[in-house]
Short mmCIF file of C-alpha atoms in Angstrom, two decimals:
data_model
loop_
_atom_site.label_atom_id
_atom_site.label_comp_id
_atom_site.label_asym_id
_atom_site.label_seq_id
_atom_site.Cartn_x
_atom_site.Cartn_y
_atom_site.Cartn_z
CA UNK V 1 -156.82 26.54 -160.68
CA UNK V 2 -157.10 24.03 -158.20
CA UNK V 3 -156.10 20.49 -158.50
CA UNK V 4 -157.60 16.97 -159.20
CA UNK V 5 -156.84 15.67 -155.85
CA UNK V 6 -158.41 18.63 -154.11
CA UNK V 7 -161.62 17.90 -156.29
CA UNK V 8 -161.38 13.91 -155.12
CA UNK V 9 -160.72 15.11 -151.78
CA UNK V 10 -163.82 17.77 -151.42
CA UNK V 11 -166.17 15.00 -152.78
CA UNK V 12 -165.19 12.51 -150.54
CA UNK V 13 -165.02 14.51 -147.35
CA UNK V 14 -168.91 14.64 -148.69
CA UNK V 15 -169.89 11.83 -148.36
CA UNK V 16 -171.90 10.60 -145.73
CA UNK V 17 -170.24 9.28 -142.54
CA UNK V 18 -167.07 9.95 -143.54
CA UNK V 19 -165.52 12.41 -141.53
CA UNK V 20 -162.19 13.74 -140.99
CA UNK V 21 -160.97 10.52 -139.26
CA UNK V 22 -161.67 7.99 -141.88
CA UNK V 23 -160.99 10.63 -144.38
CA UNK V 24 -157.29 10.43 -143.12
CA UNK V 25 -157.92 6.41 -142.39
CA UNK V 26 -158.92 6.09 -146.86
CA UNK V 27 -156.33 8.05 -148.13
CA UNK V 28 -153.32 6.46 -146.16
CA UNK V 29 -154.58 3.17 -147.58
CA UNK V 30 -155.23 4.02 -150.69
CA UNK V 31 -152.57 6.99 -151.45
CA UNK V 32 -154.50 9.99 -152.43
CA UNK V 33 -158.26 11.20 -152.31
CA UNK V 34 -158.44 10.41 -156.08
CA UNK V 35 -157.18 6.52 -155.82
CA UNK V 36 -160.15 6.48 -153.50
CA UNK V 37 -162.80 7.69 -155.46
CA UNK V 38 -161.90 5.21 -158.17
CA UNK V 39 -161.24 2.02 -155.99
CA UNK V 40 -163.49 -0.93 -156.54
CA UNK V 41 -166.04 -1.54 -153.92
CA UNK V 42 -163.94 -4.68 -153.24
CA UNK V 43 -161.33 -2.43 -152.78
CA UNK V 44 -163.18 -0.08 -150.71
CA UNK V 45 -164.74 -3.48 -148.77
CA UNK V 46 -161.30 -4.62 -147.91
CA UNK V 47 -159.90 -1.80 -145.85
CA UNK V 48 -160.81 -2.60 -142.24
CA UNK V 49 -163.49 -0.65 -140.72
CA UNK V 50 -165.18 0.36 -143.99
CA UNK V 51 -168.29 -0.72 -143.88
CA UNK V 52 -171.20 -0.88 -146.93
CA UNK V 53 -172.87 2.45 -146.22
CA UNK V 54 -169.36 4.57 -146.24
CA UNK V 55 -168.44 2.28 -149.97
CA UNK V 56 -171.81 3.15 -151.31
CA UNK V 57 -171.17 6.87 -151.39
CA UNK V 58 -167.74 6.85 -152.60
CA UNK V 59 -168.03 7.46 -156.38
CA UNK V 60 -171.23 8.68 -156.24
CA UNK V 61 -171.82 11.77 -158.78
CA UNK V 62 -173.76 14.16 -156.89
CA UNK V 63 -171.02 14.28 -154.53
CA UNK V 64 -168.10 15.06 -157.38
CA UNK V 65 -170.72 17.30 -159.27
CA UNK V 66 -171.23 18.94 -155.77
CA UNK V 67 -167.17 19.51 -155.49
CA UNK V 68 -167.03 21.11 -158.85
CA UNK V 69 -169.28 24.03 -157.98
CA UNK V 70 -167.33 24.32 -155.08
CA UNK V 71 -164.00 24.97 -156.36
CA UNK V 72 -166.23 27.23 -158.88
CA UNK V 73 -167.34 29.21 -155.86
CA UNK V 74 -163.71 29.16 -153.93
CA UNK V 75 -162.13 30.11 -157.15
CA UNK V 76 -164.35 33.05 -157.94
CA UNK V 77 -164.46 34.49 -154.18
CA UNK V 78 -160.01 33.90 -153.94
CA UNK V 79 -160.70 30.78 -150.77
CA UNK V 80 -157.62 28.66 -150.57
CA UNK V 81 -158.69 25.17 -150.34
CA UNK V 82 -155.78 23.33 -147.94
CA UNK V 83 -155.35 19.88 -147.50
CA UNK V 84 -154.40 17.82 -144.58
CA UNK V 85 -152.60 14.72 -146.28
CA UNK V 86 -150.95 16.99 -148.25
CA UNK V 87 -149.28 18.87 -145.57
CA UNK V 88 -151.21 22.04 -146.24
CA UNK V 89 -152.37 23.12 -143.04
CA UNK V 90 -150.92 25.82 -140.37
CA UNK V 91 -148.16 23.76 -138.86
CA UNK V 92 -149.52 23.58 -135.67
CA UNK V 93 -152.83 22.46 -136.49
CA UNK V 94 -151.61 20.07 -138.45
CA UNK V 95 -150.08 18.33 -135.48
CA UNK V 96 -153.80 17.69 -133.86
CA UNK V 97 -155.06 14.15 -134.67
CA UNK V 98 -158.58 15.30 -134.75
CA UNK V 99 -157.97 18.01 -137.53
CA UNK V 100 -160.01 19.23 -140.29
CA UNK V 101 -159.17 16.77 -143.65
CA UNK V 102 -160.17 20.10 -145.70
CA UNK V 103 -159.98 23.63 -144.47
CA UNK V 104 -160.52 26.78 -146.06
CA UNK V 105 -159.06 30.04 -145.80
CA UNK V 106 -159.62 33.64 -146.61
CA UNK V 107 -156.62 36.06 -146.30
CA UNK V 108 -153.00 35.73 -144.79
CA UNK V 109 -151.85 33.79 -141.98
CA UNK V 110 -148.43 34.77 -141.28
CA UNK V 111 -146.36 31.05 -140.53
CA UNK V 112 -143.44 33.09 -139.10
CA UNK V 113 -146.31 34.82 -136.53
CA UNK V 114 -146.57 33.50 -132.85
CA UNK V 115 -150.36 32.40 -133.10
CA UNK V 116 -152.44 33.16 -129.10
CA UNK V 117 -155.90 32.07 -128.98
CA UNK V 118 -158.17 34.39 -126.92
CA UNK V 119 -162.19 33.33 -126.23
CA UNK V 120 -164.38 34.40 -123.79
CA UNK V 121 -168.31 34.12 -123.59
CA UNK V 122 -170.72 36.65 -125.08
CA UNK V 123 -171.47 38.42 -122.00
CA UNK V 124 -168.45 39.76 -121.41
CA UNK V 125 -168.18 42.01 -118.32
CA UNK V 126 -165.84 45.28 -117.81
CA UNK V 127 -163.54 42.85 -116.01
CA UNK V 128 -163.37 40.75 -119.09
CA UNK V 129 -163.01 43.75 -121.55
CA UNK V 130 -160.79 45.41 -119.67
CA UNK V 131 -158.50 42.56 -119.58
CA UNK V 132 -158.53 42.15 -123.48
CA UNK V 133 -157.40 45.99 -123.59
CA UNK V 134 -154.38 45.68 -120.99
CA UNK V 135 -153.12 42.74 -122.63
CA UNK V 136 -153.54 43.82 -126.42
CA UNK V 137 -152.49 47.11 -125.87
CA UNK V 138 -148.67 45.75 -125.01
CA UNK V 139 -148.06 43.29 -127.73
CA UNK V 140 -148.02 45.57 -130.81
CA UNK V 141 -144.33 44.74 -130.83
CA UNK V 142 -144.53 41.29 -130.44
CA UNK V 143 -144.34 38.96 -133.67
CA UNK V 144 -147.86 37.59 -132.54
CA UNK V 145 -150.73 36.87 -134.48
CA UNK V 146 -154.49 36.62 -132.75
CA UNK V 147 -157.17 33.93 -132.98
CA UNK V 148 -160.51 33.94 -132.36
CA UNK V 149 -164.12 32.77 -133.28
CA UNK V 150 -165.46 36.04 -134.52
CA UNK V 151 -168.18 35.26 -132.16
CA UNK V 152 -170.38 38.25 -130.29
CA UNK V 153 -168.64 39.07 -127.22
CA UNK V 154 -165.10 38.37 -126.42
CA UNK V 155 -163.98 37.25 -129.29
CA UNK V 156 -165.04 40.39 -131.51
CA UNK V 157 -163.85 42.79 -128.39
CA UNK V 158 -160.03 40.31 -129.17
CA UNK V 159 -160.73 41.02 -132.72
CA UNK V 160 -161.44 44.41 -132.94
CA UNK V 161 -158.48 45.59 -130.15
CA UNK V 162 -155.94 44.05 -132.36
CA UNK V 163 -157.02 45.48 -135.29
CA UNK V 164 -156.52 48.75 -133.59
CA UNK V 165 -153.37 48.04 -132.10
CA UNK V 166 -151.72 46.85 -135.86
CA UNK V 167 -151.84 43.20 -134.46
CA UNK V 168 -152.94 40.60 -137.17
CA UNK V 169 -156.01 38.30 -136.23
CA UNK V 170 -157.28 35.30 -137.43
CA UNK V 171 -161.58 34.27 -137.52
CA UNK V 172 -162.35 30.62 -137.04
CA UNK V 173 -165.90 30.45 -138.95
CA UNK V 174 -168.52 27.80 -137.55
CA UNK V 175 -169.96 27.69 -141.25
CA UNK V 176 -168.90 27.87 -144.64
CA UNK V 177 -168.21 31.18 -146.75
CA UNK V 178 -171.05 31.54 -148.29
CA UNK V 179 -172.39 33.70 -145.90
CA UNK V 180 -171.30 35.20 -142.33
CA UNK V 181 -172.70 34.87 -138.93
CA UNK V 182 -173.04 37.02 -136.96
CA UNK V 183 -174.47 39.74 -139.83
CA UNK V 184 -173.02 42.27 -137.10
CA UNK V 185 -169.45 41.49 -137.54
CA UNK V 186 -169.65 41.30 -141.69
CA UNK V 187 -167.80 44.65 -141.58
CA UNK V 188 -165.42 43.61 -139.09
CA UNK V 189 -164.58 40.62 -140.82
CA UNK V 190 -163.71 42.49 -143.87
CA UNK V 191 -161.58 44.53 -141.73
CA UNK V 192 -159.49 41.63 -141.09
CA UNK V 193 -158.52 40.66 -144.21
CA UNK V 194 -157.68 43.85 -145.24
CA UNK V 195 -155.46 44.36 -142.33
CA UNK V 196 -153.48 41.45 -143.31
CA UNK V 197 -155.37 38.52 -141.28
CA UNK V 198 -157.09 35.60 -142.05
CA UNK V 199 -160.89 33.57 -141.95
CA UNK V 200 -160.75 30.09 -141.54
CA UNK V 201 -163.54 27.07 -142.08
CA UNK V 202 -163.62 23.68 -141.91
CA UNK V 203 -167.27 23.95 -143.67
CA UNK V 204 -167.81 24.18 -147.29
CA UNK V 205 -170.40 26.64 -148.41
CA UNK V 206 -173.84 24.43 -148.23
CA UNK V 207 -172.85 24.51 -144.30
CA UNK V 208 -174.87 26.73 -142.36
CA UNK V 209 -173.74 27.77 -138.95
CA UNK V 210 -175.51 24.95 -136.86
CA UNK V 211 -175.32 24.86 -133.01
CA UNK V 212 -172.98 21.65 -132.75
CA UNK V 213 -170.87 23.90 -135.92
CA UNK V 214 -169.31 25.64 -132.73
CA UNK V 215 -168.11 23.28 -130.87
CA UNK V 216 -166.17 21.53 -133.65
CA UNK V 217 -164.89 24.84 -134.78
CA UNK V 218 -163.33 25.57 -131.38
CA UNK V 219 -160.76 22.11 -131.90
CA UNK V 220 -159.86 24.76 -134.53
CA UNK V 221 -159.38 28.02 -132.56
CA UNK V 222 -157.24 26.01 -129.75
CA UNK V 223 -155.58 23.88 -132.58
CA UNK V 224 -154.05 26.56 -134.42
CA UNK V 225 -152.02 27.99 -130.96
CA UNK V 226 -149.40 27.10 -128.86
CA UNK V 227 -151.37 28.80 -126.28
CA UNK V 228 -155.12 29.32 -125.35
CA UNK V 229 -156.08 32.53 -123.15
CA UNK V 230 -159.95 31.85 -121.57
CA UNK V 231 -160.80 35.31 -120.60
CA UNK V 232 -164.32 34.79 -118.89
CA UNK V 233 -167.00 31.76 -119.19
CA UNK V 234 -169.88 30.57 -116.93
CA UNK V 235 -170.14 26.81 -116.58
CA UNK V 236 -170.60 24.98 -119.31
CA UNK V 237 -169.77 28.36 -121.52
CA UNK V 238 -168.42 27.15 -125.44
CA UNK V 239 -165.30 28.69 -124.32
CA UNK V 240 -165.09 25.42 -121.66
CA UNK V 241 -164.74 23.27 -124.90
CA UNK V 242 -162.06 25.50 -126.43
CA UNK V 243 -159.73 24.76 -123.34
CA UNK V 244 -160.56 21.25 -123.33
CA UNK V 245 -159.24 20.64 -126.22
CA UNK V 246 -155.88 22.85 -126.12
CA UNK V 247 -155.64 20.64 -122.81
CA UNK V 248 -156.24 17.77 -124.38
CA UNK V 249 -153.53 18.84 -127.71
CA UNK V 250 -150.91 19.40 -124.74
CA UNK V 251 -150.94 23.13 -125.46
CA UNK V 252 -150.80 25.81 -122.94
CA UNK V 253 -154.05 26.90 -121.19
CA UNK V 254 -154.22 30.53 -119.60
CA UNK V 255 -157.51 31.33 -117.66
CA UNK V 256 -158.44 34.68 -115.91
CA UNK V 257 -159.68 34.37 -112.14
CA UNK V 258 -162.41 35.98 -111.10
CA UNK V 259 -165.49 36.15 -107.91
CA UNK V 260 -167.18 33.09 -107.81
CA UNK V 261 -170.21 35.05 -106.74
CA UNK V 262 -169.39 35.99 -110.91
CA UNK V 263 -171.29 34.09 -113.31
CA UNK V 264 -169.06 34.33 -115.92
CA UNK V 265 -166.11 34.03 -113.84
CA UNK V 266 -167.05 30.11 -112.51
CA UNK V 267 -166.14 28.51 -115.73
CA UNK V 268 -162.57 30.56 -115.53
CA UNK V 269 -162.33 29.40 -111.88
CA UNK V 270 -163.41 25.70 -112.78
CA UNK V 271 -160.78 25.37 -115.27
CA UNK V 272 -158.05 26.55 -112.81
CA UNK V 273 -159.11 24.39 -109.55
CA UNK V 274 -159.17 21.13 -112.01
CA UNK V 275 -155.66 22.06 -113.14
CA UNK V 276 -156.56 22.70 -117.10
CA UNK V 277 -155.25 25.96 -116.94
CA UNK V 278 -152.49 28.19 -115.06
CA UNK V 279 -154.06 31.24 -113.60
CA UNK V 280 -153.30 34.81 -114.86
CA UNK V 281 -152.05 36.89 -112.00
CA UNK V 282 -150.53 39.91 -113.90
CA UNK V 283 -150.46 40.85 -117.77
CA UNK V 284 -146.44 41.32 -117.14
CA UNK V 285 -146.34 37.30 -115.93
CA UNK V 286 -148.83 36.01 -118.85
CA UNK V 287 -146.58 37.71 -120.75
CA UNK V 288 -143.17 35.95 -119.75
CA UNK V 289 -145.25 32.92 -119.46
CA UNK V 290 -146.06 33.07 -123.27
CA UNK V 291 -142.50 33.96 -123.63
CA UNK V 292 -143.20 37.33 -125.01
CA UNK V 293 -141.96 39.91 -122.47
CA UNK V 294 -138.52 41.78 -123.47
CA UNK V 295 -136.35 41.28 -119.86
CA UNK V 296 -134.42 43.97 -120.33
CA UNK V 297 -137.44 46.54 -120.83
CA UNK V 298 -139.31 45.14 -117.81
CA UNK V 299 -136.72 45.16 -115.45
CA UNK V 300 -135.65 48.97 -115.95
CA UNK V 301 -139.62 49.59 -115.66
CA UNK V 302 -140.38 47.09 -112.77
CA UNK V 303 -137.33 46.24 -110.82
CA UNK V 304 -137.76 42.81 -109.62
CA UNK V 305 -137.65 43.63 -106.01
CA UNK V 306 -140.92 45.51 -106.89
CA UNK V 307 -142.98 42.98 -108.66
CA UNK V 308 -141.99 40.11 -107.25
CA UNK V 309 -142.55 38.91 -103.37
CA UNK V 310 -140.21 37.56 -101.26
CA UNK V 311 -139.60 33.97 -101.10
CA UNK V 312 -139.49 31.77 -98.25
CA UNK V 313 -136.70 28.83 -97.00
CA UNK V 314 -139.09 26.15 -99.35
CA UNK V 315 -139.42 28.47 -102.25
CA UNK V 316 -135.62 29.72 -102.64
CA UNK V 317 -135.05 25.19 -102.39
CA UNK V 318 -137.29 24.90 -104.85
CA UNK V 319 -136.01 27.13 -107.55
CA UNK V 320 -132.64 25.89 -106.20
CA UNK V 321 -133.84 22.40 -108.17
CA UNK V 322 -135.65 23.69 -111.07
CA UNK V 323 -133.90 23.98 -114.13
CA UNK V 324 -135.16 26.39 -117.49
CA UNK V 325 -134.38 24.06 -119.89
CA UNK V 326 -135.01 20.73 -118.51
CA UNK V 327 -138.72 19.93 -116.76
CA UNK V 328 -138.60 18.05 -113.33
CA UNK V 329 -141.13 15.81 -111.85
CA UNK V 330 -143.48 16.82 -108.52
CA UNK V 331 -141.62 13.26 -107.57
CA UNK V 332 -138.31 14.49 -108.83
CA UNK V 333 -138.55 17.76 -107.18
CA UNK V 334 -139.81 15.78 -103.77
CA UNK V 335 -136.65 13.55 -104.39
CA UNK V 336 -134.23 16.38 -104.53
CA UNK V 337 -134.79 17.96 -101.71
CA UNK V 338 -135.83 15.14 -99.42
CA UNK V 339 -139.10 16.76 -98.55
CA UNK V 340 -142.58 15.27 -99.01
CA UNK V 341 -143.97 15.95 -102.42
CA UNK V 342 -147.47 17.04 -100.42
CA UNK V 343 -145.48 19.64 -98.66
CA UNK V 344 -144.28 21.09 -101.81
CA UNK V 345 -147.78 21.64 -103.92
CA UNK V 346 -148.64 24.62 -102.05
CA UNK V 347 -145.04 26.55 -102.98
CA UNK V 348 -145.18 25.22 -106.45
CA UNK V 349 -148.44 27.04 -106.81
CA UNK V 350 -147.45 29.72 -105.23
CA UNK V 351 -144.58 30.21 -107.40
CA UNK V 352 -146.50 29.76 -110.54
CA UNK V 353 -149.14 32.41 -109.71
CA UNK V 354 -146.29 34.40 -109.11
CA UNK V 355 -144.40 34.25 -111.98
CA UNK V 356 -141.01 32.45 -111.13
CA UNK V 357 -141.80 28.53 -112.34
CA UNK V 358 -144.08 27.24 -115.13
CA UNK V 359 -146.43 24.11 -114.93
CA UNK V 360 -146.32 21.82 -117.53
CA UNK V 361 -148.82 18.95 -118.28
CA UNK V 362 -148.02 15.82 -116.16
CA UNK V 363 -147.27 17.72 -113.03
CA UNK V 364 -143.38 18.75 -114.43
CA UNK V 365 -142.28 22.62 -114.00
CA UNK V 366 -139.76 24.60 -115.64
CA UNK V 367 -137.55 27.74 -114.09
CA UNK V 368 -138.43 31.32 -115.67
#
C-alpha cells in the first residue's frame, strides 16, 4: 500500500507547469504534497512565483483520480514509487538540484554498490565495443554497480556485458512502465531484474517515450554516479548531454579518445579538448582513477617501471607538490615551485593521461 502523500504528490507533479522545480519550491512552503493539494487558492496565490495557471490545477480531480489508477497500476506490476522531499531517492541523485520530484523503480539498486555510468551513441564501432568488453571484463570483483539508458547501441552492449560478467546494472527509462522502448531490449530488460538490477523512470505510465524524454532522462543516468564513462559520440550525440550534466553536478567525466577523421569519436574528442572530461589512456589507469584497481594485484602483474614512463626534472617537482589527500590549485602548484603556471599545463596533462595525478573541477589535482 502506498501512502497519502505519495497520492498528493503524483497528482500534483501532474499538473500542468509544475515541474520538478516548483514541485520542490510548493512542498517546502507548504510542508508536504498533501498540505498543497488542500491549500486555498489564497494560499496557493501567496507563495511567490505561483502564478494563476499553476493554482488553477492544484486540486483539480482529474489529476487525483489520474494518481489513483496509478498507484493501482504500480501496485499491481511491484514499481516503487520514491519521493524526493521525502528523502527517498538513491543518495547520490538526491544531491542534484534538478532531480526528479517522483521516480519510479523496478528491481534492486544496491546503496552499498559503487554506481559508473557508461553511454555511448547507437552506432557503436569495434573500437567502442571493444572498449566496453576490456573494461567490464575486469570489474566482476569490484563492488560496482552499472548504469545505463537501455538505449540501442552502447548502452545495451554496457548492459548486456555486465550481465554476463555477474555485474549488476541499472536502466534509466525515457518513458513510463507501461510499456518498453526499444521492443528489442524487452528481454534484456527482464534479464536485469532478474539478475538483481534495477529500471528507473521519472515518467508515469501515460508517458510515452518522446524525443525531448531522452534528454531529461540522461540528468538521470549521470545523476545517479559518481562517475560518467562517454565511450563514443559524434557531435551533438545524446551522450554530449549526459556529460554535460555530470560536469555540471561536479561528478567525474571519463571520455574515450579516438581519430578525429572518426565520426563517432569527435564528440569524445570535443569533450576532452574543452576540459569536461579526463581522457582514458589505459583500462588499468581508468581504473585507479575510479579508485577501483587492487595495488597490490597490479603491481605484481605490471611492475611500475613497465607501465609507467619516465618522468622528467618538471614532472618529478610536480608530484614533489601534490598531495593525495588535499587538492592544490594550477596557482598553488605555480606558487610552489616558483615556475610559471603556463609552463606547468603541459606536465599536468601529461601526468594525468598518464596515470600519476587526477584533475579535479576548478583546475585543482590530486596525487595517485
Amino acid at each position: 500500500m502506498f501512502s497519502e502523500e505519495t497520492l498528493y504528490s503524483i497528482a500534483l507533479r501532474r499538473c500542468p507547469l509544475i515541474g520538478d522545480i516548483v514541485f520542490r519550491k510548493l512542498v517546502r512552503e507548504a510542508g508536504s504534497a498533501k498540505e498543497v493539494w488542500e491549500l486555498s487558492k489564497t494560499g496557493l496565490k501567496n507563495i511567490h512565483g505561483i502564478g494563476q495557471r499553476i493554482s488553477h490545477e492544484i486540486g483539480h480531480d482529474d489529476h487525483l483520480k489520474f494518481a489513483e489508477k496509478e498507484l493501482a497500476f504500480c501496485e499491481k506490476n511491484q514499481i516503487k514509487i520514491l519521493l524526493r522531499h521525502q528523502n527517498e531517492l538513491p543518495t547520490l541523485l538526491a544531491e542534484c538540484d534538478d532531480a526528479p520530484a517522483i521516480l519510479y523503480q523496478k528491481g534492486d539498486f544496491n546503496p552499498q554498490l559503487t554506481p559508473i555510468s557508461i553511454v555511448g551513441t547507437r552506432n557503436m564501432t569495434a573500437y567502442g565495443k571493444a572498449f566496453i568488453h576490456r573494461f567490464l571484463e575486469e570489474l566482476p570483483s569490484q563492488p560496482v554497480v552499472t548504469v545505463s539508458g537501455l538505449a540501442l547501441g552502447a548502452d545495451t552492449e554496457v548492459h548486456h556485458i555486465s550481465l554476463e560478467q555477474n555485474i549488476p546494472t541499472a536502466a534509466v527509462l525515457a518513458h513510463g512502465f507501461h510499456m518498453l522502448y526499444p521492443a528489442k531490449n524487452r528481454r534484456l530488460s527482464e534479464k536485469i531484474l532478474a539478475e538483481n538490477g534495477a529500471l528507473f523512470t521519472e515518467f508515469n505510465s501515460s508517458q510515452k517515450p518522446d524525443r525531448e524524454n531522452f534528454i531529461q532522462r540522461n540528468r538521470i543516468i549521470a545523476g545517479l554516479s559518481p562517475a560518467t564513462i562517454v565511450v563514443e559520440t559524434a557531435f551533438g550525440g545524446g551522450s554530449i548531454s549526459t556529460a554535460t550534466f555530470a560536469h555540471q553536478y561536479n561528478r567525474d567525466v571519463f571520455a574515450l579518445p579516438g581519430r578525429i577523421t572518426d565520426k563517432y569519436s569527435q564528440g569524445c574528442n570535443q569533450l576532452i579538448q574543452c576540459n569536461k572530461a579526463a581522457v582514458i589512456s589505459t583500462v588499468s589507469a581508468l581504473k585507479e582513477q575510479l579508485g577501483l584497481n587492487n595495488k597490490e594485484t597490479v603491481a605484481e602483474l605490471f611492475p611500475t617501471s613497465e607501465i609507467r614512463k619516465q618522468l622528467n626534472d618538471n614532472q618529478i617537482a610536480i608530484m614533489n607538490v601534490l598531495d593525495k589527500n588535499v587538492a592544490y590549485t594550477l596557482d598553488e602548484i605555480s606558487d610552489r615551485m616558483g615556475v610559471a603556471s603556463y609552463k606547468i599545463l603541459p606536465d599536468l596533462l601529461e601526468l594525468e593521461i598518464s596515470g600519476y595525478i587526477k584533475a579535479l573541477s576548478g583546475r585543482q589535482y590530486l596525487a595517485l
